[in-house]
Amino acid sequence: RYSEFENLRKAGIQHADVKGMMYSREDVTARSLANGYSQILGTLFSQEMKPYEVELLLAQVGETPERNELYRISFDG
């Protein structure tokens, strides 16, 4: 059980690392991570019928309080 969540964590780190290296650190946003996690969850947990419940909360602190972003991803397999 733990390995799937560890793989999910590593995938997020790898996504940020690759995108930051290919483009710029500023291109790694909470939105891009949320999209990446959503795709991974949709693929990983729908192909393999696993009864997992996942909830992720991603936050990005903006240059001003108005630019702060918060994303919540829920999956109940």
Short mmCIF file of C-alpha atoms in Angstrom, two decimals:
data_model
loop_
_atom_site.label_atom_id
_atom_site.label_comp_id
_atom_site.label_asym_id
_atom_site.label_seq_id
_atom_site.Cartn_x
_atom_site.Cartn_y
_atom_site.Cartn_z
CA ARG A 1 0.00 0.00 0.00
CA TYR A 2 2.74 2.40 0.91
CA SER A 3 4.62 1.88 -2.37
CA GLU A 4 1.81 3.36 -4.51
CA PHE A 5 1.76 6.54 -2.44
CA GLU A 6 5.54 6.73 -2.50
CA ASN A 7 5.45 6.35 -6.29
CA LEU A 8 2.89 9.15 -6.47
CA ARG A 9 5.14 11.39 -4.36
CA LYS A 10 8.16 10.59 -6.54
CA ALA A 11 6.16 11.26 -9.71
CA GLY A 12 5.33 14.75 -8.44
CA ILE A 13 8.97 15.45 -7.65
CA GLN A 14 10.05 14.12 -11.04
CA HIS A 15 7.43 16.24 -12.81
CA ALA A 16 8.68 19.39 -11.07
CA ASP A 17 12.31 18.48 -11.70
CA VAL A 18 11.88 17.73 -15.41
CA LYS A 19 9.68 20.76 -16.10
CA GLY A 20 12.06 23.02 -14.17
CA MET A 21 15.07 21.71 -16.10
CA MET A 22 13.40 21.84 -19.53
CA TYR A 23 11.91 25.29 -19.13
CA SER A 24 12.31 27.32 -15.97
CA ARG A 25 11.62 26.99 -12.26
CA GLU A 26 8.88 29.59 -12.65
CA ASP A 27 7.05 27.21 -15.01
CA VAL A 28 6.58 24.68 -12.21
CA THR A 29 3.27 25.77 -10.72
CA ALA A 30 0.72 24.24 -8.39
CA ARG A 31 -1.64 24.04 -11.36
CA SER A 32 0.82 22.02 -13.46
CA LEU A 33 1.46 19.69 -10.51
CA ALA A 34 -2.29 19.31 -9.92
CA ASN A 35 -2.80 18.40 -13.58
CA GLY A 36 0.05 15.92 -13.43
CA TYR A 37 -1.25 14.28 -10.26
CA SER A 38 -4.77 14.07 -11.71
CA GLN A 39 -3.50 12.27 -14.79
CA ILE A 40 -1.38 9.90 -12.73
CA LEU A 41 -4.25 9.08 -10.38
CA GLY A 42 -6.64 8.54 -13.26
CA THR A 43 -4.25 6.16 -14.98
CA LEU A 44 -2.73 4.36 -12.03
CA PHE A 45 -5.81 3.70 -9.98
CA SER A 46 -8.34 3.15 -12.78
CA GLN A 47 -6.28 0.55 -14.65
CA GLU A 48 -5.61 -1.41 -11.49
CA MET A 49 -8.72 -1.79 -9.40
CA LYS A 50 -7.35 -0.74 -6.03
CA PRO A 51 -9.62 0.45 -3.26
CA TYR A 52 -7.58 3.50 -2.34
CA GLU A 53 -8.72 6.87 -1.22
CA VAL A 54 -6.36 9.73 -2.03
CA GLU A 55 -6.65 13.39 -1.20
CA LEU A 56 -3.96 15.88 -2.18
CA LEU A 57 -3.75 19.54 -1.32
CA LEU A 58 -1.38 21.68 -3.36
CA ALA A 59 -0.66 25.28 -2.46
CA GLN A 60 1.27 27.98 -4.27
CA VAL A 61 2.23 31.21 -2.58
CA GLY A 62 2.00 34.06 -5.07
CA GLU A 63 3.88 37.32 -5.22
CA THR A 64 0.80 38.97 -3.72
CA PRO A 65 -1.96 37.38 -1.60
CA GLU A 66 -4.36 37.67 -4.54
CA ARG A 67 -2.10 35.37 -6.59
CA ASN A 68 -2.06 32.55 -4.04
CA GLU A 69 -3.49 29.30 -5.40
CA LEU A 70 -4.91 26.21 -3.70
CA TYR A 71 -5.83 22.96 -5.45
CA ARG A 72 -7.57 19.97 -3.90
CA ILE A 73 -7.52 16.61 -5.68
CA SER A 74 -9.69 13.80 -4.35
CA PHE A 75 -9.83 10.24 -5.64
CA ASP A 76 -11.90 7.44 -4.20
CA GLY A 77 -11.10 4.22 -6.01
#
